[in-house]
Coordinates of C-alpha atoms and ligand atoms in Angstrom, one line a residue:
Chain A
X1 CA 0.0 0.0 0.0
X2 CA 1.5 3.3 -1.0
X3 CA 1.8 6.0 1.5
X4 CA -1.3 8.3 1.2
X5 CA 0.7 11.4 2.2
X6 CA 3.2 10.7 -0.6
X7 CA 0.4 10.2 -3.1
X8 CA -1.2 13.4 -2.1
X9 CA 2.0 15.3 -2.3
X10 CA 2.7 13.9 -5.7
X11 CA -0.8 14.9 -7.0
X12 CA -0.4 18.4 -5.6
X13 CA 3.0 18.7 -7.3
X14 CA 1.6 17.6 -10.6
X15 CA -1.4 19.8 -10.2
X16 CA 0.9 22.8 -9.8
X17 CA 2.3 21.9 -13.3
X18 CA 5.6 20.8 -12.1
X19 CA 7.6 18.2 -14.0
X20 CA 8.4 14.9 -12.4
X21 CA 12.0 13.9 -12.9
X22 CA 13.6 10.4 -12.9
X23 CA 14.8 10.6 -9.4
X24 CA 11.6 11.9 -7.9
X25 CA 9.2 9.6 -6.0
X26 CA 6.3 8.5 -8.2
X27 CA 3.4 6.1 -7.7
X28 CA 4.0 2.6 -9.2
X29 CA 1.0 3.0 -11.4
X30 CA 2.4 6.3 -12.8
X31 CA 5.8 4.6 -13.5
X32 CA 4.1 1.6 -15.2
X33 CA 1.8 3.7 -17.3
X34 CA 4.7 5.8 -18.5
X35 CA 6.9 2.8 -19.3
X36 CA 4.1 1.3 -21.3
X37 CA 3.3 4.4 -23.1
X38 CA 6.8 5.6 -23.9
X39 CA 7.9 2.1 -24.9
X40 CA 4.8 1.8 -27.2
X41 CA 5.8 5.1 -28.7
X42 CA 9.4 4.1 -29.2
X43 CA 8.3 0.8 -30.8
X44 CA 6.0 2.8 -33.1
X45 CA 8.9 4.9 -34.3
X46 CA 11.0 1.8 -35.1
X47 CA 8.2 -0.3 -36.7
X48 CA 7.2 2.9 -38.5
X49 CA 10.5 2.8 -40.4
X50 CA 9.3 -0.3 -42.3
X51 CA 6.3 0.9 -44.3
X52 CA 8.1 3.9 -45.5
X53 CA 11.5 2.2 -45.9
X54 CA 9.5 0.0 -48.3
X55 CA 9.8 2.9 -50.9
X56 CA 13.3 4.1 -50.4
X57 CA 14.7 1.9 -53.2
X58 CA 11.9 3.0 -55.6
X59 CA 11.7 6.8 -54.7
X60 CA 10.9 8.6 -58.0
X61 CA 13.8 11.2 -57.9
X62 CA 17.1 11.7 -56.2
X63 CA 15.7 14.5 -54.1
X64 CA 12.7 12.4 -52.9
X65 CA 15.0 9.5 -52.2
X66 CA 17.3 11.6 -50.0
X67 CA 14.3 13.1 -48.2
X68 CA 12.8 9.8 -47.5
X69 CA 16.0 8.2 -46.3
X70 CA 16.5 11.1 -44.0
X71 CA 13.0 10.9 -42.7
X72 CA 13.2 7.2 -41.9
X73 CA 16.6 7.9 -40.3
X74 CA 14.9 10.5 -38.1
X75 CA 12.4 7.9 -37.0
X76 CA 15.2 5.7 -35.8
X77 CA 16.6 8.6 -33.9
X78 CA 13.1 9.1 -32.3
X79 CA 13.1 5.5 -31.3
X80 CA 16.5 6.0 -29.6
X81 CA 15.5 9.1 -27.6
X82 CA 12.3 7.4 -26.5
X83 CA 14.1 4.2 -25.4
X84 CA 16.4 6.4 -23.4
X85 CA 13.5 8.2 -21.8
X86 CA 12.2 4.8 -20.8
X87 CA 15.6 3.9 -19.4
X88 CA 15.3 6.8 -17.0
X89 CA 12.4 4.8 -15.5
X90 CA 14.6 1.8 -14.9
X91 CA 13.7 -0.4 -17.8
X92 CA 16.6 -1.4 -20.2
X93 CA 16.2 -1.0 -24.0
X94 CA 17.0 -4.6 -24.6
X95 CA 14.2 -5.7 -22.3
X96 CA 11.8 -3.4 -24.2
X97 CA 12.9 -4.7 -27.5
X98 CA 12.4 -8.2 -26.4
X99 CA 8.8 -7.3 -25.6
X100 CA 8.3 -5.8 -29.0
X101 CA 9.8 -8.8 -30.8
X102 CA 7.8 -11.4 -28.8
X103 CA 4.6 -9.5 -29.7
X104 CA 3.9 -8.7 -26.1
X105 CA 4.3 -4.9 -26.5
X106 CA 2.1 -2.9 -28.7
X107 CA 2.9 -0.2 -31.2
X108 CA 0.8 2.1 -33.2
X109 CA -1.6 0.1 -35.4
X110 CA -1.2 2.5 -38.3
X111 CA 2.1 0.8 -39.2
X112 CA 0.2 -2.4 -39.8
X113 CA -1.2 -1.0 -43.1
X114 CA 0.7 -1.5 -46.3
X115 CA 2.3 1.2 -48.5
X116 CA 1.3 0.1 -51.9
X117 CA 2.1 3.2 -54.0
X118 CA 4.4 6.1 -53.9
X119 CA 1.4 8.3 -52.9
X120 CA 1.2 6.3 -49.6
X121 CA 4.5 7.9 -48.7
X122 CA 3.0 11.3 -49.2
X123 CA -0.1 10.3 -47.3
X124 CA 1.8 8.9 -44.4
X125 CA 3.9 12.1 -44.0
X126 CA 0.9 14.3 -44.3
X127 CA -1.6 12.3 -42.3
X128 CA 0.3 10.0 -40.0
X129 CA 3.0 12.4 -39.0
X130 CA 0.3 15.0 -38.9
X131 CA -1.7 13.0 -36.5
X132 CA 1.4 12.2 -34.5
X133 CA 2.1 15.9 -34.2
X134 CA -1.3 16.7 -32.8
X135 CA -0.8 14.0 -30.2
X136 CA 2.8 14.9 -29.4
X137 CA 2.2 18.7 -29.2
X138 CA -0.2 17.8 -26.4
X139 CA 2.4 15.4 -24.9
X140 CA 5.0 18.2 -24.8
X141 CA 3.1 19.2 -21.6
X142 CA 3.1 15.7 -20.1
X143 CA 4.0 15.6 -16.5
X144 CA 7.1 13.4 -16.9
X145 CA 10.1 15.6 -17.6
X146 CA 12.2 13.3 -19.8
X147 CA 9.2 12.3 -21.9
X148 CA 8.1 15.9 -22.3
X149 CA 11.6 17.0 -23.4
X150 CA 11.8 14.1 -25.9
X151 CA 8.5 15.3 -27.3
X152 CA 9.7 18.8 -27.8
X153 CA 12.7 17.6 -29.7
X154 CA 10.8 15.0 -31.8
X155 CA 7.9 17.4 -32.7
X156 CA 10.3 19.7 -34.6
X157 CA 11.3 16.8 -36.9
X158 CA 7.8 15.5 -37.2
X159 CA 6.6 18.8 -38.5
X160 CA 9.3 18.7 -41.1
X161 CA 8.0 15.2 -42.1
X162 CA 4.5 16.4 -42.3
X163 CA 5.4 19.3 -44.6
X164 CA 7.5 16.9 -46.8
X165 CA 4.6 14.5 -47.0
X166 CA 2.2 17.3 -48.0
X167 CA 4.6 18.4 -50.6
X168 CA 4.6 15.0 -52.2
X169 CA 0.8 15.2 -52.2
X170 CA 0.9 18.6 -53.8
X171 CA 3.1 17.2 -56.6
X172 CA 0.7 14.3 -57.2
X173 CA -2.8 15.7 -56.5
X174 CA -2.4 19.3 -57.6
X175 CA 0.4 19.3 -60.1
X176 CA 0.4 15.7 -61.2
X177 CA -1.0 14.0 -64.3
X178 CA -4.2 12.0 -64.2
X179 CA -2.6 8.8 -63.1
X180 CA -0.8 10.7 -60.3
X181 CA -4.0 12.3 -59.1
X182 CA -5.7 8.9 -59.0
X183 CA -2.7 7.5 -57.1
X184 CA -3.1 10.4 -54.5
X185 CA -6.8 9.9 -54.1
X186 CA -6.4 6.2 -53.6
X187 CA -3.7 6.7 -51.0
X188 CA -5.9 9.2 -49.2
X189 CA -8.8 6.8 -49.2
X190 CA -6.5 4.1 -47.6
X191 CA -5.0 6.3 -44.9
X192 CA -7.8 8.7 -43.9
X193 CA -9.6 6.3 -41.5
X194 CA -6.6 4.6 -40.1
X195 CA -5.2 8.1 -39.3
X196 CA -8.3 8.9 -37.3
X197 CA -7.9 5.6 -35.5
X198 CA -4.4 6.7 -34.4
X199 CA -6.0 8.7 -31.6
X200 CA -7.3 5.5 -30.0
X201 CA -10.7 4.5 -28.8
X202 CA -13.4 7.1 -28.3
X203 CA -13.4 8.7 -24.8
X204 CA -16.4 6.7 -23.7
X205 CA -14.5 3.4 -24.4
X206 CA -11.0 4.4 -23.3
X207 CA -9.8 2.2 -20.5
X208 CA -7.0 4.3 -18.8
X209 CA -8.0 7.8 -19.6
X210 CA -9.2 9.1 -16.2
X211 CA -6.2 8.4 -14.1
X212 CA -3.8 9.4 -16.9
X213 CA -5.5 12.8 -17.2
X214 CA -5.3 13.3 -13.4
X215 CA -1.6 12.5 -13.4
X216 CA -1.3 14.8 -16.4
X217 CA 0.4 12.1 -18.4
X218 CA -2.3 12.7 -20.9
X219 CA -3.4 16.3 -21.4
X220 CA -6.2 16.0 -23.9
X221 CA -8.7 13.2 -24.5
X222 CA -8.6 11.0 -27.6
X223 CA -11.7 12.6 -29.1
X224 CA -10.5 16.1 -28.5
X225 CA -7.3 15.4 -30.3
X226 CA -9.0 13.5 -33.1
X227 CA -11.3 16.5 -33.7
X228 CA -8.4 18.8 -33.8
X229 CA -6.8 16.7 -36.4
X230 CA -9.9 16.5 -38.5
X231 CA -10.4 20.3 -38.3
X232 CA -6.8 20.9 -39.4
X233 CA -6.7 18.3 -42.2
X234 CA -10.0 18.8 -44.0
X235 CA -9.0 22.2 -45.5
X236 CA -5.7 20.8 -46.5
X237 CA -7.4 17.9 -48.4
X238 CA -9.7 20.5 -50.0
X239 CA -6.7 22.5 -51.2
X240 CA -5.3 19.3 -52.7
X241 CA -8.6 18.7 -54.5
X242 CA -9.0 15.4 -52.8
X243 CA -12.4 13.9 -51.8
X244 CA -12.7 12.9 -48.2
X245 CA -13.9 9.3 -48.0
X246 CA -16.6 10.0 -45.5
X247 CA -20.1 10.9 -46.6
X248 CA -21.0 12.3 -43.2
X249 CA -18.2 14.8 -43.1
X250 CA -19.5 18.3 -43.0
X251 CA -18.8 21.7 -41.4
X252 CA -20.9 22.3 -38.3
X253 CA -21.6 26.0 -38.0
X254 CA -22.9 25.8 -34.4
X255 CA -19.9 23.8 -33.0
X256 CA -17.3 25.4 -35.2
X257 CA -15.9 22.0 -36.0
X258 CA -16.3 19.4 -38.7
X259 CA -18.7 16.5 -38.0
X260 CA -17.5 13.2 -39.2
X261 CA -18.8 9.7 -39.5
X262 CA -18.4 6.8 -37.1
X263 CA -15.0 5.0 -37.1
X264 CA -15.1 1.3 -37.9
X265 CA -14.2 0.1 -34.5
X266 CA -14.4 -3.5 -35.5
X267 CA -11.5 -2.9 -37.9
X268 CA -9.7 -0.9 -35.2
X269 CA -10.0 -3.8 -32.7
X270 CA -9.0 -6.4 -35.2
X271 CA -5.8 -4.5 -36.1
X272 CA -5.0 -4.0 -32.5
X273 CA -5.5 -7.7 -31.9
X274 CA -2.9 -8.5 -34.6
X275 CA -5.2 -9.1 -37.6
X276 CA -4.3 -6.0 -39.6
X277 CA -2.9 -6.5 -43.1
X278 CA 0.8 -6.3 -42.0
X279 CA 1.0 -7.1 -38.3
X280 CA 2.7 -10.5 -38.8
X281 CA 4.9 -9.2 -41.5
X282 CA 6.1 -6.2 -39.5
X283 CA 7.0 -8.3 -36.5
X284 CA 8.7 -10.9 -38.7
X285 CA 10.8 -8.3 -40.3
X286 CA 11.9 -6.8 -37.0
X287 CA 12.7 -10.3 -35.7
X288 CA 14.7 -11.2 -38.8
X289 CA 16.8 -8.0 -38.5
X290 CA 17.3 -8.7 -34.8
X291 CA 18.3 -12.3 -35.3
X292 CA 20.6 -11.6 -38.3
X293 CA 22.2 -8.8 -36.3
X294 CA 22.9 -10.9 -33.2
X295 CA 26.4 -11.9 -34.2
X296 CA 27.2 -8.3 -34.9
X297 CA 26.1 -7.1 -31.5
X298 CA 27.9 -10.0 -29.8
X299 CA 31.1 -9.2 -31.6
X300 CA 30.8 -5.5 -30.7
X301 CA 30.5 -6.5 -27.0
X302 CA 33.3 -9.0 -27.2
X303 CA 35.6 -6.5 -28.8
X304 CA 34.7 -3.8 -26.2
X305 CA 35.6 -6.3 -23.4
X306 CA 38.9 -7.2 -25.1
X307 CA 39.7 -3.5 -25.4
X308 CA 39.0 -2.9 -21.7
X309 CA 41.2 -5.9 -20.7
X310 CA 44.0 -4.6 -23.0
X311 CA 43.8 -1.1 -21.4
X312 CA 43.8 -2.6 -17.9
X313 CA 46.9 -4.6 -18.8
X314 CA 48.8 -1.7 -20.3
X315 CA 47.8 0.5 -17.4
X316 CA 49.1 -2.1 -14.9
Chain B
X1 CA 39.9 18.7 -72.9
X2 CA 37.6 16.2 -74.7
X3 CA 34.0 16.5 -73.6
X4 CA 33.5 12.8 -74.1
X5 CA 36.3 11.9 -71.7
X6 CA 35.2 14.4 -69.1
X7 CA 31.6 13.4 -69.2
X8 CA 32.5 9.7 -68.9
X9 CA 34.7 10.6 -66.0
X10 CA 31.8 12.4 -64.2
X11 CA 29.4 9.6 -65.0
X12 CA 31.6 7.0 -63.4
X13 CA 31.9 9.0 -60.3
X14 CA 28.1 9.7 -60.1
X15 CA 27.2 6.1 -60.9
X16 CA 29.6 4.6 -58.3
X17 CA 28.1 6.8 -55.5
X18 CA 24.5 6.4 -56.6
X19 CA 24.6 2.6 -56.9
X20 CA 26.4 2.2 -53.6
X21 CA 24.0 4.7 -51.9
X22 CA 21.1 2.7 -53.4
X23 CA 22.4 -0.5 -51.9
X24 CA 23.3 0.9 -48.5
X25 CA 19.9 2.5 -48.1
X26 CA 18.4 -1.0 -48.2
X27 CA 19.7 -1.4 -44.7
X28 CA 17.5 1.4 -43.4
X29 CA 15.1 -0.3 -41.0
X30 CA 16.9 -3.6 -41.1
X31 CA 20.2 -3.0 -39.4
X32 CA 21.7 -5.0 -36.5
X33 CA 21.1 -2.2 -34.0
X34 CA 19.3 1.2 -34.3
X35 CA 22.5 3.2 -34.2
X36 CA 23.7 1.4 -37.3
X37 CA 20.4 2.1 -39.2
X38 CA 21.2 5.7 -38.5
X39 CA 24.9 5.5 -39.5
X40 CA 24.3 3.6 -42.7
X41 CA 21.5 5.9 -43.7
X42 CA 23.8 8.8 -43.1
X43 CA 26.4 7.3 -45.4
X44 CA 23.8 6.5 -48.0
X45 CA 22.6 10.1 -47.9
X46 CA 26.1 11.3 -48.4
X47 CA 26.6 9.2 -51.5
X48 CA 23.2 10.1 -52.9
X49 CA 24.1 13.8 -52.3
X50 CA 27.4 13.4 -54.0
X51 CA 26.0 11.6 -57.0
X52 CA 23.2 14.3 -57.3
X53 CA 25.8 17.0 -57.5
X54 CA 27.7 15.2 -60.3
X55 CA 24.6 14.3 -62.3
X56 CA 23.5 18.0 -62.1
X57 CA 26.9 19.1 -63.4
X58 CA 26.6 16.5 -66.2
X59 CA 23.1 17.6 -67.1
X60 CA 24.3 21.2 -67.5
X61 CA 27.2 20.0 -69.7
X62 CA 25.3 17.6 -71.8
X63 CA 22.4 20.0 -72.1
X64 CA 20.1 17.6 -74.0
X65 CA 17.0 18.3 -72.0
X66 CA 17.7 15.6 -69.4
X67 CA 17.9 16.7 -65.8
X68 CA 19.8 14.9 -63.1
X69 CA 16.9 12.5 -62.4
X70 CA 16.6 11.6 -66.0
X71 CA 20.3 10.8 -66.2
X72 CA 20.3 8.9 -62.9
X73 CA 17.1 7.0 -63.3
X74 CA 16.2 6.3 -66.9
X75 CA 19.3 4.9 -68.6
X76 CA 19.6 1.4 -69.9
X77 CA 21.7 -1.0 -67.9
X78 CA 24.5 -1.0 -70.4
X79 CA 24.8 2.8 -70.0
X80 CA 25.6 2.6 -66.3
X81 CA 29.4 2.7 -65.7
X82 CA 29.7 2.0 -62.0
X83 CA 32.3 -0.4 -60.7
X84 CA 30.8 -3.9 -60.2
X85 CA 31.5 -3.9 -56.5
X86 CA 28.8 -1.2 -55.9
X87 CA 25.9 -3.2 -57.4
X88 CA 26.6 -6.5 -55.5
X89 CA 23.9 -7.4 -53.0
X90 CA 24.6 -6.2 -49.4
X91 CA 25.0 -9.7 -48.0
X92 CA 25.4 -9.9 -44.2
X93 CA 26.5 -7.0 -42.1
X94 CA 30.1 -8.1 -42.5
X95 CA 29.9 -8.1 -46.3
X96 CA 28.4 -4.6 -46.2
X97 CA 31.2 -3.4 -43.9
X98 CA 33.9 -5.1 -46.0
X99 CA 32.6 -3.2 -49.1
X100 CA 32.4 0.1 -47.1
X101 CA 35.9 -0.4 -45.9
X102 CA 37.4 -1.3 -49.3
X103 CA 35.6 1.5 -51.1
X104 CA 36.0 4.3 -48.6
X105 CA 39.7 3.5 -48.1
X106 CA 40.2 3.7 -51.8
X107 CA 37.8 6.7 -52.3
X108 CA 39.4 8.8 -49.6
X109 CA 42.9 8.5 -51.3
X110 CA 41.3 9.2 -54.6
X111 CA 39.5 12.3 -53.4
X112 CA 42.7 13.6 -51.7
X113 CA 44.3 13.6 -55.1
X114 CA 41.3 14.9 -57.0
X115 CA 41.3 17.9 -54.7
X116 CA 44.3 19.1 -56.6
X117 CA 42.6 18.7 -60.0
X118 CA 42.9 21.6 -62.4
X119 CA 39.2 21.2 -63.0
X120 CA 37.3 23.6 -60.8
X121 CA 34.2 21.4 -60.4
X122 CA 36.1 18.2 -59.6
X123 CA 38.5 19.9 -57.1
X124 CA 35.5 21.5 -55.3
X125 CA 33.6 18.2 -55.3
X126 CA 36.6 16.4 -53.8
X127 CA 37.2 19.1 -51.2
X128 CA 33.6 18.8 -50.0
X129 CA 33.3 15.0 -50.2
X130 CA 36.6 14.4 -48.3
X131 CA 34.9 15.4 -45.0
X132 CA 32.1 12.9 -45.5
X133 CA 34.3 10.1 -46.7
X134 CA 36.7 10.5 -43.7
X135 CA 33.8 9.7 -41.5
X136 CA 32.7 6.7 -43.7
X137 CA 36.2 5.3 -43.5
X138 CA 36.3 5.8 -39.7
X139 CA 33.0 4.0 -39.4
X140 CA 34.1 1.1 -41.6
X141 CA 37.4 0.8 -39.9
X142 CA 35.8 0.6 -36.4
X143 CA 33.6 -2.2 -37.6
X144 CA 36.4 -4.1 -39.4
X145 CA 38.2 -4.1 -36.0
X146 CA 35.2 -5.0 -34.0
X147 CA 34.1 -7.8 -36.3
X148 CA 37.5 -9.1 -37.2
X149 CA 38.6 -9.1 -33.6
X150 CA 35.2 -9.8 -31.9
X151 CA 34.0 -13.4 -31.6
X152 CA 35.2 -16.5 -33.5
X153 CA 32.0 -16.3 -35.6
X154 CA 32.4 -12.6 -36.4
X155 CA 36.0 -13.2 -37.3
X156 CA 35.2 -16.0 -39.7
X157 CA 32.4 -14.0 -41.3
X158 CA 34.6 -11.0 -41.7
X159 CA 37.4 -13.0 -43.3
X160 CA 34.9 -14.6 -45.6
X161 CA 33.5 -11.1 -46.5
X162 CA 36.9 -9.5 -47.3
X163 CA 37.9 -12.5 -49.4
X164 CA 34.6 -12.5 -51.3
X165 CA 34.9 -8.8 -52.3
X166 CA 38.6 -8.9 -53.0
X167 CA 38.2 -9.8 -56.7
X168 CA 36.1 -6.6 -57.2
X169 CA 38.8 -4.3 -56.0
X170 CA 41.0 -4.5 -59.1
X171 CA 38.4 -2.5 -61.1
X172 CA 38.7 0.4 -58.7
X173 CA 42.5 0.6 -59.2
X174 CA 42.5 0.2 -63.0
X175 CA 43.3 3.1 -65.2
X176 CA 41.7 2.7 -68.6
X177 CA 41.9 5.1 -71.6
X178 CA 39.5 7.6 -69.9
X179 CA 41.6 7.7 -66.7
X180 CA 44.8 8.0 -68.6
X181 CA 43.6 10.8 -70.7
X182 CA 42.3 12.6 -67.6
X183 CA 45.7 12.2 -65.9
X184 CA 47.5 13.4 -69.0
X185 CA 45.4 16.5 -69.1
X186 CA 46.0 17.2 -65.4
X187 CA 42.5 17.1 -64.1
X188 CA 42.2 13.3 -63.3
X189 CA 43.6 10.9 -60.8
X190 CA 45.7 7.9 -61.5
X191 CA 44.0 5.0 -59.7
X192 CA 47.0 2.7 -60.0
X193 CA 49.2 5.3 -58.3
X194 CA 47.0 5.0 -55.2
X195 CA 47.7 1.3 -54.8
X196 CA 50.8 1.4 -52.6
X197 CA 49.4 3.8 -50.1
X198 CA 46.1 1.8 -50.0
X199 CA 47.9 -1.5 -49.6
X200 CA 49.9 -0.2 -46.6
X201 CA 46.8 1.2 -44.9
X202 CA 44.8 -2.0 -45.4
X203 CA 47.7 -4.2 -44.3
X204 CA 47.9 -2.3 -41.0
X205 CA 44.2 -2.3 -40.3
X206 CA 43.8 -6.0 -41.2
X207 CA 46.7 -6.9 -39.1
X208 CA 45.1 -5.2 -36.1
X209 CA 41.8 -6.9 -36.8
X210 CA 43.5 -10.3 -37.2
X211 CA 42.4 -10.6 -40.8
X212 CA 44.4 -12.1 -43.6
X213 CA 44.8 -9.8 -46.6
X214 CA 43.8 -11.8 -49.7
X215 CA 46.5 -12.0 -52.4
X216 CA 44.7 -13.1 -55.6
X217 CA 45.7 -10.9 -58.5
X218 CA 42.9 -11.7 -60.9
X219 CA 39.8 -9.5 -60.8
X220 CA 36.3 -9.0 -62.2
X221 CA 35.7 -6.1 -64.5
X222 CA 33.2 -4.7 -67.0
X223 CA 31.3 -2.2 -65.0
X224 CA 33.1 0.8 -66.6
X225 CA 32.1 -0.5 -70.0
X226 CA 28.5 -1.1 -69.0
X227 CA 28.7 -4.8 -68.7
X228 CA 27.2 -5.7 -65.3
X229 CA 26.5 -8.6 -63.0
X230 CA 23.1 -10.4 -62.9
X231 CA 22.2 -8.3 -59.8
X232 CA 22.2 -5.0 -61.7
X233 CA 19.0 -5.5 -63.6
X234 CA 17.0 -6.1 -60.4
X235 CA 18.6 -3.0 -58.7
X236 CA 17.6 -0.9 -61.7
X237 CA 14.1 -2.4 -62.0
X238 CA 13.4 -1.1 -58.5
X239 CA 15.3 2.1 -58.7
X240 CA 13.8 3.1 -62.1
X241 CA 10.3 1.8 -61.5
X242 CA 8.4 5.0 -61.2
X243 CA 10.4 6.9 -63.8
X244 CA 9.7 4.1 -66.3
X245 CA 6.0 3.5 -65.3
X246 CA 5.2 7.2 -65.7
X247 CA 7.5 8.7 -68.3
X248 CA 8.0 12.4 -68.0
X249 CA 5.9 12.7 -64.8
X250 CA 7.1 15.2 -62.2
X251 CA 7.3 14.1 -58.5
Ligands
FE2_1 FE1 9.0 10.0 -35.4
FE2_2 FE1 6.2 9.7 -33.4
FE2_3 FE1 7.9 11.3 -38.5

């Protein structure tokens, strides 16, 4: 049983908008939630490298190829910062990666959808990085200091990704030929709904929301963030001349927001459960890279040990 | 100087770096550890940047309506003049590192000479690229040592890798008519003249890594004349896919 006085002091501290740091006392539940959430975020960055990496070798120009490599490389960097943020909570990166590889840990379901055309690369940058930004801007104010700081750093790069994605969409949907326009619309149709699903279950169905809001781990509800994303994205889609694949979408004068149709929660739940188009493939790919890299990591450790011994001998 | 010789010279430089960058970028998302995904992507980006600069220069010289992308991404296989080593599949991490080590150790020496070229573009290109390639060589050297002197498994994989790529090195050090003409005119580099310094460097690093330097003299060639390995067609099929599927489209 945790000390009631400590819990109260913690809550007051958080309520006063102070940041919790690694060495501060924190409730077990707070620590557990953060580890789960930051690890999921880290895994999402790493798994997210795969659908986009899928088009590096086929990027249509030298410039697009370079931008895409550097984007996917940024995501690897985000994974690293986030694993480090998790380590401040006492969980090692290796242990986290084991959980990803065994299928025990979750990552963002969006990356279980396939990238079947070049336009998907534009749509991901625009919509998926766009949705990530909405979520992460909110998380910049999360109560855990190392996570909050990682978000500030990551958001800058994500907004770069979002602009580059949108730029791809402009080239295709606005300035492209008929085939490119079709490619853009088809990609938009594929990614629109999964992007809305990125914000998670609706508030009425969200399991951990209440306590996470009280601890200020989460600062806005799933539905609030989703609405923000829709309001931001619809005018961008209109500018591109794309049709939003939702017959219920319309501007609501009285709320000042766009109304939109019901998300297919059956699809959402199936993908979360592992039945999305690419869940198995993504995990297999990560596992393959990990297994094939085992000898490299072992060699690096063996070499580092030898070097230490050599230095010890020469110092003696 | 002869335009033909100069353009061929540029094209080889651009194709070497593009094709190697293309290969290296295949590691992105699949490396043995995240730090290496980042490092190899960095190196791939440098190569693609270097090749882009050279293709642009070439496009302005040739002035036939093709831009850098058209030159880089729409030629027939027999028109690519990269050394064969660049197009070989990545293999395991040791093989990728062996190629990185072989190529960067050669390339750095090459650029250090090219820096003195009487040609303004090439001298500037070399000056700028040296900084990048120094890092590439450092990265590859670190890994040659770790893998060569790591575990028994890594040692044998690394030895296997350096042996396997050895027969593709000769092409890098061969001066053909184009190279000889360029040297004669004072703007090109003699590749053969780099051999001694290169051999000394490699001997020292391999000795430290516990690797045996292969000694076979015979080597594969043909890349400079557009005659490639069976792997090249697949590499180009991927790399050129969108340019070929949508001719003339802008991206
Ligand atoms: Fe990211
Ligand atoms: Fe992210
Ligand atoms: Fe991103």
